[in-house]
Short mmCIF file of C-alpha atoms in Angstrom, two decimals:
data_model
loop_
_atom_site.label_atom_id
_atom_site.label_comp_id
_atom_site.label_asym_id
_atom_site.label_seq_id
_atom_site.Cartn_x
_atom_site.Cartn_y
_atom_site.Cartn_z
CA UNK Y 1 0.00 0.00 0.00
CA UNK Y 2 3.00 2.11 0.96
CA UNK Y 3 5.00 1.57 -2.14
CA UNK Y 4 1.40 2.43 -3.95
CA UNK Y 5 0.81 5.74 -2.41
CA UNK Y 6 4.46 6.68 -3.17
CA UNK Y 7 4.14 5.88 -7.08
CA UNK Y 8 1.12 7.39 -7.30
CA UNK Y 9 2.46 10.29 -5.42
CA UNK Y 10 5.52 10.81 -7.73
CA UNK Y 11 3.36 10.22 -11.01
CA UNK Y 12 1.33 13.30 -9.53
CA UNK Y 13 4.50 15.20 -8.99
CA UNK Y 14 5.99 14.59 -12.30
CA UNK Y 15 2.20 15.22 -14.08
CA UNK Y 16 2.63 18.59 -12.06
CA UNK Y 17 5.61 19.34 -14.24
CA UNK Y 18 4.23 18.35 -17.47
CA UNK Y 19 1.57 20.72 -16.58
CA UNK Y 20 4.14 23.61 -16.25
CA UNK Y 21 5.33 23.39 -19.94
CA UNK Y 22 7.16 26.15 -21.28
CA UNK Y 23 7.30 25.72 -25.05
CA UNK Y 24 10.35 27.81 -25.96
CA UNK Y 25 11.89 27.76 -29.44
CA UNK Y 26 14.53 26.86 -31.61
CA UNK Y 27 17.59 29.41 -32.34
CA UNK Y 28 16.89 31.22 -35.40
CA UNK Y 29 19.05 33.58 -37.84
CA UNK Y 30 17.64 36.98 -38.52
CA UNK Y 31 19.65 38.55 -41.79
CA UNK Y 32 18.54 42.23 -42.50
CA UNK Y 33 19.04 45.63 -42.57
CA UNK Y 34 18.04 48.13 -39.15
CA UNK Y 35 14.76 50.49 -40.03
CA UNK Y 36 14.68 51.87 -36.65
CA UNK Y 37 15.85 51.05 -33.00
CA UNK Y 38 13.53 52.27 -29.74
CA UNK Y 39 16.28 52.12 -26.91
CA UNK Y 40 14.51 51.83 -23.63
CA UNK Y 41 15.14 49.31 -20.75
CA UNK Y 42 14.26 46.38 -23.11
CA UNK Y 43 15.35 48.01 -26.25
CA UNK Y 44 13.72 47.04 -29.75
CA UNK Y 45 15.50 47.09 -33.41
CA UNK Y 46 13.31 47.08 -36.22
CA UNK Y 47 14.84 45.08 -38.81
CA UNK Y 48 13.57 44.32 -42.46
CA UNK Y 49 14.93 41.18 -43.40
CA UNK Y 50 16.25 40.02 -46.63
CA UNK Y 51 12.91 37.69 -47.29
CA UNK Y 52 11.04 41.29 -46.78
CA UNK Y 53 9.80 40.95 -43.59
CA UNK Y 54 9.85 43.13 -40.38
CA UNK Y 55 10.88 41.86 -37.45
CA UNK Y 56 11.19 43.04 -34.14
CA UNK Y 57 14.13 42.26 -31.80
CA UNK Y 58 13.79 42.56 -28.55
CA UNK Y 59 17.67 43.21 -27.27
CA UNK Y 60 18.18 43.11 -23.12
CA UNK Y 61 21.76 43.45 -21.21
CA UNK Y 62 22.00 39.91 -21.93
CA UNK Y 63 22.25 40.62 -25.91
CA UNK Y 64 25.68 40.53 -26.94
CA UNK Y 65 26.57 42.97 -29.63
CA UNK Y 66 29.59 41.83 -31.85
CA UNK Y 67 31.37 44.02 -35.33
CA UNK Y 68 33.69 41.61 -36.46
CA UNK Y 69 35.93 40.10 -33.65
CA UNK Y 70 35.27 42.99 -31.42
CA UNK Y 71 32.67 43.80 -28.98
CA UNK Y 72 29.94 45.97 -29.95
CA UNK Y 73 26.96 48.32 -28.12
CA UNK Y 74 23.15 49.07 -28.80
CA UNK Y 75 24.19 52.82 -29.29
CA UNK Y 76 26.21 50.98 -32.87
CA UNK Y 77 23.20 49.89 -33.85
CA UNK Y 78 21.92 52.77 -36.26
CA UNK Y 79 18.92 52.55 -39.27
CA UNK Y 80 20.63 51.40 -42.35
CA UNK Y 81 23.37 49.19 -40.92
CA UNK Y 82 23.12 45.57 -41.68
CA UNK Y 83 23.12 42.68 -38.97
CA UNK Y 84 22.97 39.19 -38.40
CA UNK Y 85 20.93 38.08 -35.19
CA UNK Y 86 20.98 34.93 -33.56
CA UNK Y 87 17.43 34.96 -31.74
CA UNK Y 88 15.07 32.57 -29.44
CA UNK Y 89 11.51 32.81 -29.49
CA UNK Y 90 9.77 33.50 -25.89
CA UNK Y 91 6.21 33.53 -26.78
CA UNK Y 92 5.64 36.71 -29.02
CA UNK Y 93 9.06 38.20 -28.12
CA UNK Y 94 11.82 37.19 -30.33
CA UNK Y 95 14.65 37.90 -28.37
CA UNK Y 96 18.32 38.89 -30.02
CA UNK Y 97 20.62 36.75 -27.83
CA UNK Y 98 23.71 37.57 -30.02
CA UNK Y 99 24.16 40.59 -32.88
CA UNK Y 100 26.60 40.92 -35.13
CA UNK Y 101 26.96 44.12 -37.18
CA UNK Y 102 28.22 44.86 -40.43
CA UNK Y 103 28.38 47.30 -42.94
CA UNK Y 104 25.48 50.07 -43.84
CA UNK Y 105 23.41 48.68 -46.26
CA UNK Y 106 24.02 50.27 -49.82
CA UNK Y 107 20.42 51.74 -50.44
CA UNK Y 108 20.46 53.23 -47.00
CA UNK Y 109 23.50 55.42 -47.31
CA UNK Y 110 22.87 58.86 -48.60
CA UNK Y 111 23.73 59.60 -52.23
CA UNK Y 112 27.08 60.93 -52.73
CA UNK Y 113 26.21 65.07 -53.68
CA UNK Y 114 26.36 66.46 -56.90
CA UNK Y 115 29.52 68.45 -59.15
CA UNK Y 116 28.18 71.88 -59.02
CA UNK Y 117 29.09 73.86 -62.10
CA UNK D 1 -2.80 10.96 4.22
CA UNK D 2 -2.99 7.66 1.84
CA UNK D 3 -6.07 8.65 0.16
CA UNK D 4 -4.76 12.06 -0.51
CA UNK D 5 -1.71 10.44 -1.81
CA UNK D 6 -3.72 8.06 -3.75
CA UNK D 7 -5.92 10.84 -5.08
CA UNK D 8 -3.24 13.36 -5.89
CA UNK D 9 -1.47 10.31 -7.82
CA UNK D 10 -5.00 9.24 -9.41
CA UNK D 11 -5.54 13.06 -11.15
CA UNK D 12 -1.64 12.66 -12.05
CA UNK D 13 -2.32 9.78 -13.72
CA UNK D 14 -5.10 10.76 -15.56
CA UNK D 15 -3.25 14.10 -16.38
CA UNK D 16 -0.24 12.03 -17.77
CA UNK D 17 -2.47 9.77 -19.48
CA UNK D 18 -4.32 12.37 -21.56
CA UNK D 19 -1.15 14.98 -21.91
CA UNK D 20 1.70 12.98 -22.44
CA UNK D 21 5.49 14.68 -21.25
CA UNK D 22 7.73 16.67 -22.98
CA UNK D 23 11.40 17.50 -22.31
CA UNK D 24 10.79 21.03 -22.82
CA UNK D 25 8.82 21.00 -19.75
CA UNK D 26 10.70 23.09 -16.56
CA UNK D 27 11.65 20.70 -13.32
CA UNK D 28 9.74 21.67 -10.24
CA UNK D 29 11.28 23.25 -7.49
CA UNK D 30 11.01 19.93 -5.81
CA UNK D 31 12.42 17.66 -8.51
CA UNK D 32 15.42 20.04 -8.87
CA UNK D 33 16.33 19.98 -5.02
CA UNK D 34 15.99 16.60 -4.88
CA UNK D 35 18.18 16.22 -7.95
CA UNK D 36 20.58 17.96 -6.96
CA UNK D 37 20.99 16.28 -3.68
CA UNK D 38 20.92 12.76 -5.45
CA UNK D 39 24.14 14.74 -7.53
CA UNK D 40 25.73 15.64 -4.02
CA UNK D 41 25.59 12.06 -2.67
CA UNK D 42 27.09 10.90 -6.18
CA UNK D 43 30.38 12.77 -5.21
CA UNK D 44 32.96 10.73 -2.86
CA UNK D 45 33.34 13.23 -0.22
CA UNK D 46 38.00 12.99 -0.55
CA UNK D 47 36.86 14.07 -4.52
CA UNK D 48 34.69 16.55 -3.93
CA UNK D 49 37.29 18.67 -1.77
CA UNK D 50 39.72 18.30 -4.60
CA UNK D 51 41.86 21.52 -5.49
CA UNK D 52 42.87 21.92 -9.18
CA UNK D 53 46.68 20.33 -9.45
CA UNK D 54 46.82 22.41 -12.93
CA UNK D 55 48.69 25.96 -12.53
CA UNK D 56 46.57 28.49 -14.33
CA UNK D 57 48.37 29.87 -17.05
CA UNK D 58 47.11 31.96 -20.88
CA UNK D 59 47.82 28.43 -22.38
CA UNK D 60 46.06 26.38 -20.11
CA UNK D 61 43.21 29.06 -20.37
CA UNK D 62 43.44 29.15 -23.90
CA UNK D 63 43.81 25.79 -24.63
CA UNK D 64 40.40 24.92 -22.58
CA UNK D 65 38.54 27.54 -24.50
CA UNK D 66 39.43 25.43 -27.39
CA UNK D 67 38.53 22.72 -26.11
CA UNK D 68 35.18 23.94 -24.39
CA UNK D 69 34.17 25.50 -27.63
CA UNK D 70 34.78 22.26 -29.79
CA UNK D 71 32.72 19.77 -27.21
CA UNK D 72 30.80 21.84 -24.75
CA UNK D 73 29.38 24.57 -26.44
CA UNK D 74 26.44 22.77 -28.23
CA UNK D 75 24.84 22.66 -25.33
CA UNK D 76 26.22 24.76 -23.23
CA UNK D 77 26.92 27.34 -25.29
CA UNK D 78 30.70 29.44 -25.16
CA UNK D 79 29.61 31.82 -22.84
CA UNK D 80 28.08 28.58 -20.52
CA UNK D 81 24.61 29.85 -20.50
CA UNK D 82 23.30 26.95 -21.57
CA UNK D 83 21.14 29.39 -24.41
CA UNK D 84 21.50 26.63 -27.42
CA UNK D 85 18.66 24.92 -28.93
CA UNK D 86 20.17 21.48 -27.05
CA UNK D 87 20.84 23.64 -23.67
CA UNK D 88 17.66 24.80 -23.26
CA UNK D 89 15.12 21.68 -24.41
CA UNK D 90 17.13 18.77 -22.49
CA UNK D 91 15.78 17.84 -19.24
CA UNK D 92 16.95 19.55 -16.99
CA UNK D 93 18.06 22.14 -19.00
CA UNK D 94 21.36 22.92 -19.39
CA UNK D 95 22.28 25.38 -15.96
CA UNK D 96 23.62 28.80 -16.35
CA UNK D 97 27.06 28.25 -14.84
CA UNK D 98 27.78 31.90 -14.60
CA UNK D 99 25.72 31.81 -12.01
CA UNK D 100 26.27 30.85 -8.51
CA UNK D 101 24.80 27.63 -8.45
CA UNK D 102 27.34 26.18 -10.34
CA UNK D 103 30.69 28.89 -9.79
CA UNK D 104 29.95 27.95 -5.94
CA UNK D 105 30.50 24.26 -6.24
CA UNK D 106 34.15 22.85 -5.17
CA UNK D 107 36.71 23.04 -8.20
CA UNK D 108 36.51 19.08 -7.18
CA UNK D 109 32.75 18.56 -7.89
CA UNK D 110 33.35 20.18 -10.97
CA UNK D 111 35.62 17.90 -12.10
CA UNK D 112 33.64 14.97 -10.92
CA UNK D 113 30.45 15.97 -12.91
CA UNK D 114 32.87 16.51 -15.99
CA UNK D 115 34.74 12.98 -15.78
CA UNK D 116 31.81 10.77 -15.03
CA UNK D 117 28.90 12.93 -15.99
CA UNK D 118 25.58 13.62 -14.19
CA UNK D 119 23.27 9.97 -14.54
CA UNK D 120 19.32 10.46 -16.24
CA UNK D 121 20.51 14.68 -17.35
CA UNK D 122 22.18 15.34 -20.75
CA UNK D 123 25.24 15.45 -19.25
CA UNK D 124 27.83 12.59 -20.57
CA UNK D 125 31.15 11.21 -18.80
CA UNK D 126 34.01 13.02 -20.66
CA UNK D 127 37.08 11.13 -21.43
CA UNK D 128 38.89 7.85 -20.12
CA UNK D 129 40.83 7.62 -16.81
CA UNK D 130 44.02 8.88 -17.67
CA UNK D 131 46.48 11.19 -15.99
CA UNK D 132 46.56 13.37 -19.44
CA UNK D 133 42.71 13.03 -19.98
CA UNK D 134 42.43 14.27 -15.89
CA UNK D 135 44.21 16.92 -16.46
CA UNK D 136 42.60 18.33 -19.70
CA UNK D 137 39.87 18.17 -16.78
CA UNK D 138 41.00 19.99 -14.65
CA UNK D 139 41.96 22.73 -17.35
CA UNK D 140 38.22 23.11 -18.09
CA UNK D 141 37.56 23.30 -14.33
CA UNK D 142 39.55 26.58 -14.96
CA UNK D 143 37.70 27.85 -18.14
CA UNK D 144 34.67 26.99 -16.26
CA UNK D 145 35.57 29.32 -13.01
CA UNK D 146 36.64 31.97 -15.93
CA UNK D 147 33.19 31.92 -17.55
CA UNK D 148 31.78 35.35 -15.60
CA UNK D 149 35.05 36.99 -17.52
CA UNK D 150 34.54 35.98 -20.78
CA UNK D 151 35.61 38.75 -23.38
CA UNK D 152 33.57 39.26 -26.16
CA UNK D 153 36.97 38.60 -27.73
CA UNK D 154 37.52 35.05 -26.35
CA UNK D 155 33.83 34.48 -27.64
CA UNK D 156 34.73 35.25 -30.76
CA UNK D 157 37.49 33.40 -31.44
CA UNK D 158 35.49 29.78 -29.55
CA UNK D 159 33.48 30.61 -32.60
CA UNK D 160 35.96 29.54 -35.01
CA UNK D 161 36.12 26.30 -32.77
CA UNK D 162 32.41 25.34 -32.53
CA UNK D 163 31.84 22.06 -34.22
CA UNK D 164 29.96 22.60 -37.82
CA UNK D 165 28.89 20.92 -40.59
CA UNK D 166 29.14 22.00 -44.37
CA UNK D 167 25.82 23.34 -44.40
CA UNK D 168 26.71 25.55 -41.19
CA UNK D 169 29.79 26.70 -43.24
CA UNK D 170 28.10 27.99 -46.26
CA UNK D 171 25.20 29.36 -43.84
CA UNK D 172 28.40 31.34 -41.86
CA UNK D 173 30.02 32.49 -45.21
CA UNK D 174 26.72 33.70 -46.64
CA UNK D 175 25.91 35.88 -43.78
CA UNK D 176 29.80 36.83 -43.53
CA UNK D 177 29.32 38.01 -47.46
CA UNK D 178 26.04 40.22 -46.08
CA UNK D 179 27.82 41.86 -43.32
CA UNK D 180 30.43 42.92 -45.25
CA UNK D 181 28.04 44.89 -47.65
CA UNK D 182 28.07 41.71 -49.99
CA UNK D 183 24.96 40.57 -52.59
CA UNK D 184 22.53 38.60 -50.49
CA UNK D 185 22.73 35.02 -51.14
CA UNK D 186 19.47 32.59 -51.02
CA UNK D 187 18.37 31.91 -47.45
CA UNK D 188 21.10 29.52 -45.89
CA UNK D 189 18.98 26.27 -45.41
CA UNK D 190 20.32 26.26 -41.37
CA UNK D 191 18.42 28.98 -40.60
CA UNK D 192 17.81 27.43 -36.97
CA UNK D 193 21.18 28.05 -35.52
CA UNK D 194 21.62 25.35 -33.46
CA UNK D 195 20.88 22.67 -35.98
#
């Protein structure tokens, strides 16, 4: 009866866990160019991606911010430059665990003035 | 106190039954203590006192990021945050060990969990019982109490060490080509980084 009570009792515990799920996702690459960045205490960076789309990265003082081999901060990340994101989805938020930033994108820099004659 | 038992374990059962489990579920607070007791009493109490016999040096540093980087980091990740697609859907998930639960243990339960591995967890015994394989150990021990200090420049150079197949090489080279202000190739097919 003993040994009953105790199975039973750790089938409940474990079915306790199983009711505590936490679906979190896979890492996921995002490849794009900054639009805009809203720096606040969870900071966002609007980035259109090479697909098209806009996505939203949430970046915390977790995010690590990389250009090239050296370390990087949010304040480097402008509209126009172009970055590679390593992200994990938690829920709606897609979080930006690492960034790496590169070069500004072509169509975003301004054109080069005019000869005046 | 038996029928509760046998009523709390009767809903479990019939909660199991219809739900199923999943590894991406979180331990309870209970399961976690009692796991990591069950860890404790898996340490011999003369090993888990050890000190570190290896002299920390740049090399030995070095030479255990390398090594870290190459077998440890799919799951754990360089930075041993455990934030890789393995790290964070085993059961448990891989532990933060930049964080005190795992920078307080004894340099000699470190080692312990690393040699013979941590039974019915993702974690694997690591190497044979050799004096050299000890002692490449015990250099990890060190790159594992160095963690908190990682350099964004140590992280990048584990990179070049991570373990990757040729898929994850084109997928690196491709985004290297964007960065650098390159044309934009097709979508790497590893677009889930851990894969």
């Amino acid at each position: 009866m003993r040994e009953a009570v105790a199975i039973l009792s750790w089938i409940a515990l474990v079915a306790a866990t199983g009711a505590m799920q936490a679906h979190e996702g896979h890492q996921h690459k995002v490849m794009g160019t900054v639009v805009q960045v809203h720096a606040d205490k969870v900071s966002h960076v609007e980035v259109k991606t090479v697909e098209g789309k806009t996505v939203v990265l949430s970046c915390d003082d977790k995010t690590q911010f990389m250009k090239g081999k050296s370390a990087a901060k949010l304040q480097d990340v402008v509209a126009g430059i172009r970055v590679v994101a390593t992200t994990v989805e938690e829920g709606k938020t897609i979080r930006a665990v690492e960034v790496q930033l590169g070069e500004m994108d072509a169509a975003a820099k301004p054109a080069p003035a005019g000869h005046k004659h | 106190m038996a029928l509760l038992g046998l009523g709390a374990g009767g809903a479990g059962l019939a909660f199991v039954l219809s739900a199923g489990f999943s590894a991406r579920d979180e331990p309870t607070a209970v399961e976690a203590f009692v796991a990591r007791r069950l860890r404790n009493f898996s340490i011999p109490r003369e090993h888990r006192d050890a000190r570190n016999p290896v002299a920390l040096t740049p090399v030995v540093l070095a030479r255990a990021r390398e090594h870290f980087a190459d077998h440890c980091a799919s799951c754990h990740g360089n930075d041993g945050r455990g934030q890789t697609t393995l790290g964070r859907n085993l059961y448990p998930k891989a532990p933060d060990m930049q964080l005190a639960d795992t920078q307080g243990l004894p340099d000699g339960h470190l080692f312990w969990i690393i040699k013979n591995g941590v039974r019915l967890t993702g974690m694997p015994a690591w190497g044979e019982d050799t004096p050299e394989d000890d002692s490449t150990t015990w250099e990890l021990v060190h790159f594992i109490r160095h963690l908190p200090k990682l350099t964004p420049e140590e992280l990048a150079e584990m990179r070049e060490f991570n373990p990757r197949g040729r898929r994850d090489w084109e997928a690196a080279e491709a985004e290297r080509r964007f960065l650098e202000g390159g044309e934009v190739a097709p979508a790497p097919p590893s677009s889930h980084a851990g894969h």
